PDB file of C-alpha atoms and ligand atoms in Angstrom:
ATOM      1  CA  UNK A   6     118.780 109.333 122.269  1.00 48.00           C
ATOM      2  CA  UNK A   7     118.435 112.722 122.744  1.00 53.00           C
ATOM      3  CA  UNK A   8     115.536 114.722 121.028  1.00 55.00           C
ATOM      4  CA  UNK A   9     116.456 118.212 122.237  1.00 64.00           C
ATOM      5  CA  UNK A  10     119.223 120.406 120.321  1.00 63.00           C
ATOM      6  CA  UNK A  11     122.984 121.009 122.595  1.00 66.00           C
ATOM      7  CA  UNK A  12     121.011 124.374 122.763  1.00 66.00           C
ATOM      8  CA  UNK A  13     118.099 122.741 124.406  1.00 69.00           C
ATOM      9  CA  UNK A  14     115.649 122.976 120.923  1.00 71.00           C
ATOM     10  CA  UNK A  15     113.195 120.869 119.953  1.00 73.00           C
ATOM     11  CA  UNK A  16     114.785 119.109 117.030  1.00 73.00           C
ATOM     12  CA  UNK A  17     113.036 119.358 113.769  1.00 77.00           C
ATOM     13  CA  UNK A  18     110.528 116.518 113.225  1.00 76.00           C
ATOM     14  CA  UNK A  19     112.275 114.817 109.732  1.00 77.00           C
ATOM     15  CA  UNK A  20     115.516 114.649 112.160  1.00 82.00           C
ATOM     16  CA  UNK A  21     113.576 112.936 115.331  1.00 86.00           C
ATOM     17  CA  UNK A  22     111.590 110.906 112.563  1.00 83.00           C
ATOM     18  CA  UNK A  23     114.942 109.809 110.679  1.00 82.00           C
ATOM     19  CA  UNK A  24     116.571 108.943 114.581  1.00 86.00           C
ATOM     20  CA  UNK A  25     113.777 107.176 115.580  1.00 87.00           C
ATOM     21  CA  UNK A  26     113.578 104.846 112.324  1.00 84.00           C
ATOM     22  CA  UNK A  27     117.195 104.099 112.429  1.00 86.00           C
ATOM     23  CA  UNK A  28     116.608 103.082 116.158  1.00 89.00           C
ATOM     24  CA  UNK A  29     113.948 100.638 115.427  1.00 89.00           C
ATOM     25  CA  UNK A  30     116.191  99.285 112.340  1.00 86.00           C
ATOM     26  CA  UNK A  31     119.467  98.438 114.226  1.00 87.00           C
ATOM     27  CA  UNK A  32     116.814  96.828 117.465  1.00 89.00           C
ATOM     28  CA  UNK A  33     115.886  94.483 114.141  1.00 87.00           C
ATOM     29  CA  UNK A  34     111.857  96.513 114.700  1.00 87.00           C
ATOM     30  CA  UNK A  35     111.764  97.648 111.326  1.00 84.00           C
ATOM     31  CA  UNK A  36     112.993  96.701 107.890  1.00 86.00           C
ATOM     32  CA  UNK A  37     113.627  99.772 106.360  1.00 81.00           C
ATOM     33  CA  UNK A  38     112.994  98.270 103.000  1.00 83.00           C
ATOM     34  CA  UNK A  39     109.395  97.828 103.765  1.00 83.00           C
ATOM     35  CA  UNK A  40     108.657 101.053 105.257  1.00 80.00           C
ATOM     36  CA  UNK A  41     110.595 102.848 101.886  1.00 79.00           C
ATOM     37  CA  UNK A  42     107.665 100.761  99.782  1.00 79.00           C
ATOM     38  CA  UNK A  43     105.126 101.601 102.165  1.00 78.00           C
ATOM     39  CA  UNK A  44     105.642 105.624 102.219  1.00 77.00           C
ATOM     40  CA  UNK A  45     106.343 105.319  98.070  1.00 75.00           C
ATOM     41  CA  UNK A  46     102.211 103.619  97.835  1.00 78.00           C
ATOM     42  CA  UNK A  47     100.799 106.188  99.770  1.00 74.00           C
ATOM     43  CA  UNK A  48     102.890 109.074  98.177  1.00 70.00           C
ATOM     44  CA  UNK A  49     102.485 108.155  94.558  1.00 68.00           C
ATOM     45  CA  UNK A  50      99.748 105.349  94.715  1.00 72.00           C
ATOM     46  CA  UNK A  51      96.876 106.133  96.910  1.00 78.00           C
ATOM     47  CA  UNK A  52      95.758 109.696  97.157  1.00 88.00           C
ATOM     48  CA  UNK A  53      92.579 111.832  97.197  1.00 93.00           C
ATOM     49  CA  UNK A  54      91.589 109.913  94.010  1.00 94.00           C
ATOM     50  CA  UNK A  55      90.276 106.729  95.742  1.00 95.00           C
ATOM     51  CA  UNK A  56      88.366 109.121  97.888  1.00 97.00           C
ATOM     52  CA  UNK A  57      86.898 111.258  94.667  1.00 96.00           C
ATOM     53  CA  UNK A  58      85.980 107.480  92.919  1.00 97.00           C
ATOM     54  CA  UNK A  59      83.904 106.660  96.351  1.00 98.00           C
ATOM     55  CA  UNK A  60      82.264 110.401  96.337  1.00 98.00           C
ATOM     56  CA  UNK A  61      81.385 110.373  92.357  1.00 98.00           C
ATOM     57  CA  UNK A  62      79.891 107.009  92.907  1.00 98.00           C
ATOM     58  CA  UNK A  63      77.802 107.767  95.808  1.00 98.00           C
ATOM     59  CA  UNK A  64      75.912 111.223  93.890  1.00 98.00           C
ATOM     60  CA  UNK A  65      75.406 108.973  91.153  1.00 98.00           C
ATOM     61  CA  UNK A  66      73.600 105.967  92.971  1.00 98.00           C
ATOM     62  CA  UNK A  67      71.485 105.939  95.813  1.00 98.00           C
ATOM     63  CA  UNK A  68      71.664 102.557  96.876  1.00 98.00           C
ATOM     64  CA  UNK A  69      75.482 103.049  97.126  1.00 98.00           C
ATOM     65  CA  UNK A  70      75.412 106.419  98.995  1.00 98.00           C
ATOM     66  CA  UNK A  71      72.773 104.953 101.436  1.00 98.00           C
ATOM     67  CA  UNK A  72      75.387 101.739 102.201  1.00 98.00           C
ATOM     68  CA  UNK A  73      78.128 104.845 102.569  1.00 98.00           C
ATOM     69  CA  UNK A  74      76.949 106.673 104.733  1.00 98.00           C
ATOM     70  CA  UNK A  75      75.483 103.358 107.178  1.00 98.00           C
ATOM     71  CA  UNK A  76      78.994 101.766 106.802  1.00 98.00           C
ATOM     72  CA  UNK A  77      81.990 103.467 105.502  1.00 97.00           C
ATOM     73  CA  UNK A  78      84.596 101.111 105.817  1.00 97.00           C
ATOM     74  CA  UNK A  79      83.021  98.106 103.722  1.00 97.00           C
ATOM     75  CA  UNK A  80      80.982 100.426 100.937  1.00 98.00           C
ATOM     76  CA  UNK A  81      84.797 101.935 100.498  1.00 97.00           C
ATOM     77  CA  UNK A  82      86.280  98.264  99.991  1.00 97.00           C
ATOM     78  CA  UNK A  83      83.153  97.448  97.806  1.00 97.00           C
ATOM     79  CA  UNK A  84      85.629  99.982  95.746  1.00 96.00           C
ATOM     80  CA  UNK A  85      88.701  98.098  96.381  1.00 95.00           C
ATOM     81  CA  UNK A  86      90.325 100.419  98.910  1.00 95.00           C
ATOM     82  CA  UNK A  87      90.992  99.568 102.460  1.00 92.00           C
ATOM     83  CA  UNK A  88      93.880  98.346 104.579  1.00 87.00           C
ATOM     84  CA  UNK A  89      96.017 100.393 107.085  1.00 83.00           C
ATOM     85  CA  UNK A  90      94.510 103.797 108.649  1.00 85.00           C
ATOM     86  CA  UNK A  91      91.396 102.462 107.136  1.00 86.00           C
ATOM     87  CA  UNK A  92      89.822  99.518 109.230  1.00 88.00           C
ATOM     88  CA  UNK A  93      86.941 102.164 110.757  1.00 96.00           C
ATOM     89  CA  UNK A  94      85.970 104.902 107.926  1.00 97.00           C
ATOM     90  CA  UNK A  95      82.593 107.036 109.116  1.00 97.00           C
ATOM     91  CA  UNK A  96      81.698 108.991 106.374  1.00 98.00           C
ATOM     92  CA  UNK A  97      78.998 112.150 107.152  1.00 98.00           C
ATOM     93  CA  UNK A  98      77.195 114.147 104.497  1.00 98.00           C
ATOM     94  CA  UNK A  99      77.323 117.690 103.786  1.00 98.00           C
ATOM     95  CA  UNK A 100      74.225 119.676 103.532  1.00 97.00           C
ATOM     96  CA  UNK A 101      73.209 123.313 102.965  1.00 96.00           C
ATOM     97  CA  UNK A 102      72.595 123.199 106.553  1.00 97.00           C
ATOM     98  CA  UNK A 103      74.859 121.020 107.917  1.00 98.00           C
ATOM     99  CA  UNK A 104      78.419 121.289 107.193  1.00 98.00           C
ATOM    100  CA  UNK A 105      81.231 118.604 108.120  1.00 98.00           C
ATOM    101  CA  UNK A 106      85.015 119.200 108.551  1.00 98.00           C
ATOM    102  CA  UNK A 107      87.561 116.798 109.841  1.00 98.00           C
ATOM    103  CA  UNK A 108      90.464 117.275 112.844  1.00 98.00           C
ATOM    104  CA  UNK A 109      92.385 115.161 114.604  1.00 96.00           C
ATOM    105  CA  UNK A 110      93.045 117.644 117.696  1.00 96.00           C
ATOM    106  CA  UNK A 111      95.488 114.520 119.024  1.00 93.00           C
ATOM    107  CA  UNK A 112      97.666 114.448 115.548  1.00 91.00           C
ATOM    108  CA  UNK A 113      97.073 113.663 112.104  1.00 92.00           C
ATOM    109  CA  UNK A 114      95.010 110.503 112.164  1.00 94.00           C
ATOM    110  CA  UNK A 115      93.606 110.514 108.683  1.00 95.00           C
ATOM    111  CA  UNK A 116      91.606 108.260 106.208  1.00 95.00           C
ATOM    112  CA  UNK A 117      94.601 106.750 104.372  1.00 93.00           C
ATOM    113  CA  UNK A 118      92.960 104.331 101.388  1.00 93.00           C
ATOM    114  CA  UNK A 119      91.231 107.037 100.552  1.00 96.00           C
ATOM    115  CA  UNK A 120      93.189 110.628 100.866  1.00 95.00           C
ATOM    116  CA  UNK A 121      96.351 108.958 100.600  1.00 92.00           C
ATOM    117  CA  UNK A 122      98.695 111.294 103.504  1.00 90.00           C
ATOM    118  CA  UNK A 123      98.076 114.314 104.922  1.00 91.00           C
ATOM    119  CA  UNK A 124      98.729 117.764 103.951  1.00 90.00           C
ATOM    120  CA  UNK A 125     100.644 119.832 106.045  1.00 90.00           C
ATOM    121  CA  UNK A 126      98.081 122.101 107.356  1.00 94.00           C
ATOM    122  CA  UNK A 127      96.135 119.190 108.660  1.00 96.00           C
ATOM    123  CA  UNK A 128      98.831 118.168 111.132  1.00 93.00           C
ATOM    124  CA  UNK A 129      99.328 122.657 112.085  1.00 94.00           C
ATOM    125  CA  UNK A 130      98.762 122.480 116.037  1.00 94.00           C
ATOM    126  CA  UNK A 131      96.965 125.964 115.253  1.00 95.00           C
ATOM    127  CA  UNK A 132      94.277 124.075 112.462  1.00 97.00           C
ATOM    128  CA  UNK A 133      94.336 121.326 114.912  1.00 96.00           C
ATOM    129  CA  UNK A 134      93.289 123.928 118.148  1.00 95.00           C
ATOM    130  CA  UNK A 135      91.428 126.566 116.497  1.00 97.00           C
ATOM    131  CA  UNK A 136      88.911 124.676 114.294  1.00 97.00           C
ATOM    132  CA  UNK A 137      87.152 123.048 116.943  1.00 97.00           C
ATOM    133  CA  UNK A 138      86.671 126.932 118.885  1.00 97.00           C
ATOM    134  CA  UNK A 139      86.056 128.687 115.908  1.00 97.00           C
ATOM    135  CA  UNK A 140      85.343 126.655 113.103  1.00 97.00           C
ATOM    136  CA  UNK A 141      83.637 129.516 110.607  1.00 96.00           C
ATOM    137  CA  UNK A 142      86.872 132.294 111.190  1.00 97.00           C
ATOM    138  CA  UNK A 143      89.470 128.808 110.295  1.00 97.00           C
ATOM    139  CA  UNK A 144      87.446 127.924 107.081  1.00 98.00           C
ATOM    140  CA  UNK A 145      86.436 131.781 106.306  1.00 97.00           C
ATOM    141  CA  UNK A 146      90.848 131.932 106.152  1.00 97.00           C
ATOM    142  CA  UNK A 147      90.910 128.742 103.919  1.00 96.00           C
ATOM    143  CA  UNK A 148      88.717 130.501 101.730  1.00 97.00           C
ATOM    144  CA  UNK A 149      84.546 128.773 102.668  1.00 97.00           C
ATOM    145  CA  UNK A 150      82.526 131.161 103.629  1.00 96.00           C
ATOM    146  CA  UNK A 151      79.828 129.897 105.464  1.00 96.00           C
ATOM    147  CA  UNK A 152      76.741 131.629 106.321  1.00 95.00           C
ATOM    148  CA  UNK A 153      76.156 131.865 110.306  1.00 93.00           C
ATOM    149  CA  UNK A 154      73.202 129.731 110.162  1.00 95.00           C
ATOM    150  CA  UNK A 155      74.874 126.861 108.635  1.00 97.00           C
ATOM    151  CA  UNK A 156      75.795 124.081 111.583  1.00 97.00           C
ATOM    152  CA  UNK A 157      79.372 123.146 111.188  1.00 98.00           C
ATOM    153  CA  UNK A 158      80.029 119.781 112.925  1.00 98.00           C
ATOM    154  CA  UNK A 159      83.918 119.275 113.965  1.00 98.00           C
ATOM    155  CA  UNK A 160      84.454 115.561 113.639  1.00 98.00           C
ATOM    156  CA  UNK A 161      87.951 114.707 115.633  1.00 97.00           C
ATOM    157  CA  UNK A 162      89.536 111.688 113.893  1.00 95.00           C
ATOM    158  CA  UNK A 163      91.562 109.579 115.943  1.00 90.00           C
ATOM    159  CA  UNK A 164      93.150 105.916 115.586  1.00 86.00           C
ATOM    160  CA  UNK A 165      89.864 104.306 116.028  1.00 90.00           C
ATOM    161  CA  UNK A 166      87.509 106.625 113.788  1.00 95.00           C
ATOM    162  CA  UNK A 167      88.602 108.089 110.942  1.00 96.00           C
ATOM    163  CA  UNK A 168      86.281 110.858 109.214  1.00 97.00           C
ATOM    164  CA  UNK A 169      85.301 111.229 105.566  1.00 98.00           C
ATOM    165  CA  UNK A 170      83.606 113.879 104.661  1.00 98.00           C
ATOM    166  CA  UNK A 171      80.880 113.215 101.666  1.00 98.00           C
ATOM    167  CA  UNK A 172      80.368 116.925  99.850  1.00 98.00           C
ATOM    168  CA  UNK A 173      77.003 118.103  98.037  1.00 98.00           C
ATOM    169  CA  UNK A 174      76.958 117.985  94.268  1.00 98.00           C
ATOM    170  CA  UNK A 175      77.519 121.331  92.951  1.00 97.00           C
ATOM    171  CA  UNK A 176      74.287 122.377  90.877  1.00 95.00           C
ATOM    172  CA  UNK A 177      74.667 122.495  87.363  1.00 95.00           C
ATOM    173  CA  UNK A 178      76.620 119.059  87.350  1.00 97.00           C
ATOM    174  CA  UNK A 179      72.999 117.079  86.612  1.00 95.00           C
ATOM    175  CA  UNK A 180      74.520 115.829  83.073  1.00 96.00           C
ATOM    176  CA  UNK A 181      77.514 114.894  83.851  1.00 97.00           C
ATOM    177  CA  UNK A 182      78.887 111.195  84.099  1.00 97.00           C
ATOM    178  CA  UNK A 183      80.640 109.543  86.941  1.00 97.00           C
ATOM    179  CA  UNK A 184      83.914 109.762  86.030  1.00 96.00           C
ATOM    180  CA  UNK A 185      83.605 113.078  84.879  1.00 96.00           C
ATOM    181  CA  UNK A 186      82.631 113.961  88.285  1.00 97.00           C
ATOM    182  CA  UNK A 187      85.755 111.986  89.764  1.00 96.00           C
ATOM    183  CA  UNK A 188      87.644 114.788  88.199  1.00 94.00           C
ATOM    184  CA  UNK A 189      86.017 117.901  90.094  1.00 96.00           C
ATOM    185  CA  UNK A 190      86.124 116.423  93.774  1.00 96.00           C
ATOM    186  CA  UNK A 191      88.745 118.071  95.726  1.00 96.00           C
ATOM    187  CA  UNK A 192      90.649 116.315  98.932  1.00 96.00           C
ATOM    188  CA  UNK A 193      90.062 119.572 100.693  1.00 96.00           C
ATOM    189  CA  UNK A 194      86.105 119.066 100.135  1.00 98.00           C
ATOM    190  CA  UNK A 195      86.595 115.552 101.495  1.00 98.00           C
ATOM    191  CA  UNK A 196      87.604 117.184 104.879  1.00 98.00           C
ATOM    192  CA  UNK A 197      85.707 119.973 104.778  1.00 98.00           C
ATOM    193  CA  UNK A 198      87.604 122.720 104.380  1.00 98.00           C
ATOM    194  CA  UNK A 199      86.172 123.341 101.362  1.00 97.00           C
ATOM    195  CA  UNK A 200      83.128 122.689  98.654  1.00 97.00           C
ATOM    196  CA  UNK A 201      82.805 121.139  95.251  1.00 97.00           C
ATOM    197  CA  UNK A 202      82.968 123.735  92.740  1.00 95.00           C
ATOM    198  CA  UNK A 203      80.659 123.397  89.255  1.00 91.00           C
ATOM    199  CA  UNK A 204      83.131 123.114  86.000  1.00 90.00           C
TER     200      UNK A 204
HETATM  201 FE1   FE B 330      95.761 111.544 115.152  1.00 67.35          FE
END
């Protein structure tokens, strides 16, 4: 099967994606029933939510946030969330001095349980190149401003490591409860491309 256009083109990736799945369906690979129920869970059912339950709970207990931070993968299923593109979760902290953000300079590897898919910009070859030269310019352009002495650490996520990135508390948030706090964590934050912002 061809990949290239008549006109020699690299054919659009939804086209290559859709050729390659019907491939694998008629070779008996794939039942195209399970991958529809798969892509529906992580499009409607797991998203940046899990990810904002596992960062509220870690600023609100210590114990929990130390176990986070030594191993990711089982404090996240302590929360119930685990399973594929999730077996090896490292998650880092953000500081005032030391700020995290997450690539994957190979593709799009990405924690799954608890961001749910990727966004778009995540799998742009120029996010993918350019962050790991010149990490301040590509998050001054998404909008965080860093100051020059802040360390920014690119963490490259690949199949075997995947990166979460645990954000500061925003000041000003002392009196609020955990849930409420669910509600102000952003899936950019948990990559790194941006902070938590007070109410
Ligand atoms: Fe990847």
């Amino acid at each position: 099967m061809s990949t290239t256009s008549p006109t020699g083109e690299r054919l659009p990736v939804a086209l290559r994606t859709e050729a390659l799945e019907q491939l694998l369906t008629e070779r008996g690979l794939i039942d195209p029933k399970v991958m529809d129920g798969i892509i529906t869970t992580y499009e409607t059912n797991v998203g940046p939510l899990n990810g904002a339950k596992v960062v509220a709970k870690a600023w609100t207990d210590p114990n929990y946030r130390r176990r986070l931070l030594e191993d990711g993968t089982a404090a996240i299923k302590e929360m119930g969330f685990g399973g594929p593109m999730g077996q090896h979760i490292v998650v880092v902290e953000n500081t005032p001095i030391t700020h995290n953000v997450v690539v994957c300079t190979l593709c799009s590897c990405y924690p799954w349980p608890v961001l749910g898919l990727p966004p778009s910009w995540y799998k742009d070859p120029a996010y993918r190149s350019r962050v790991v030269k010149d990490p301040h310019s590509v998050l001054a352009e998404m909008g965080l401003e860093l100051d020059d002495d802040v360390q920014i650490i690119v963490r490259d996520s690949t199949s075997e490591v995947r990166w979460l990135v645990l954000p500061e508390r925003p000041a000003g948030t002392e009196h609020l409860t955990e849930e409420e706090l669910v509600s102000l964590v952003t899936r950019d934050a948990m990559v790194g491309v941006a902070k938590v912002a007070a109410p």
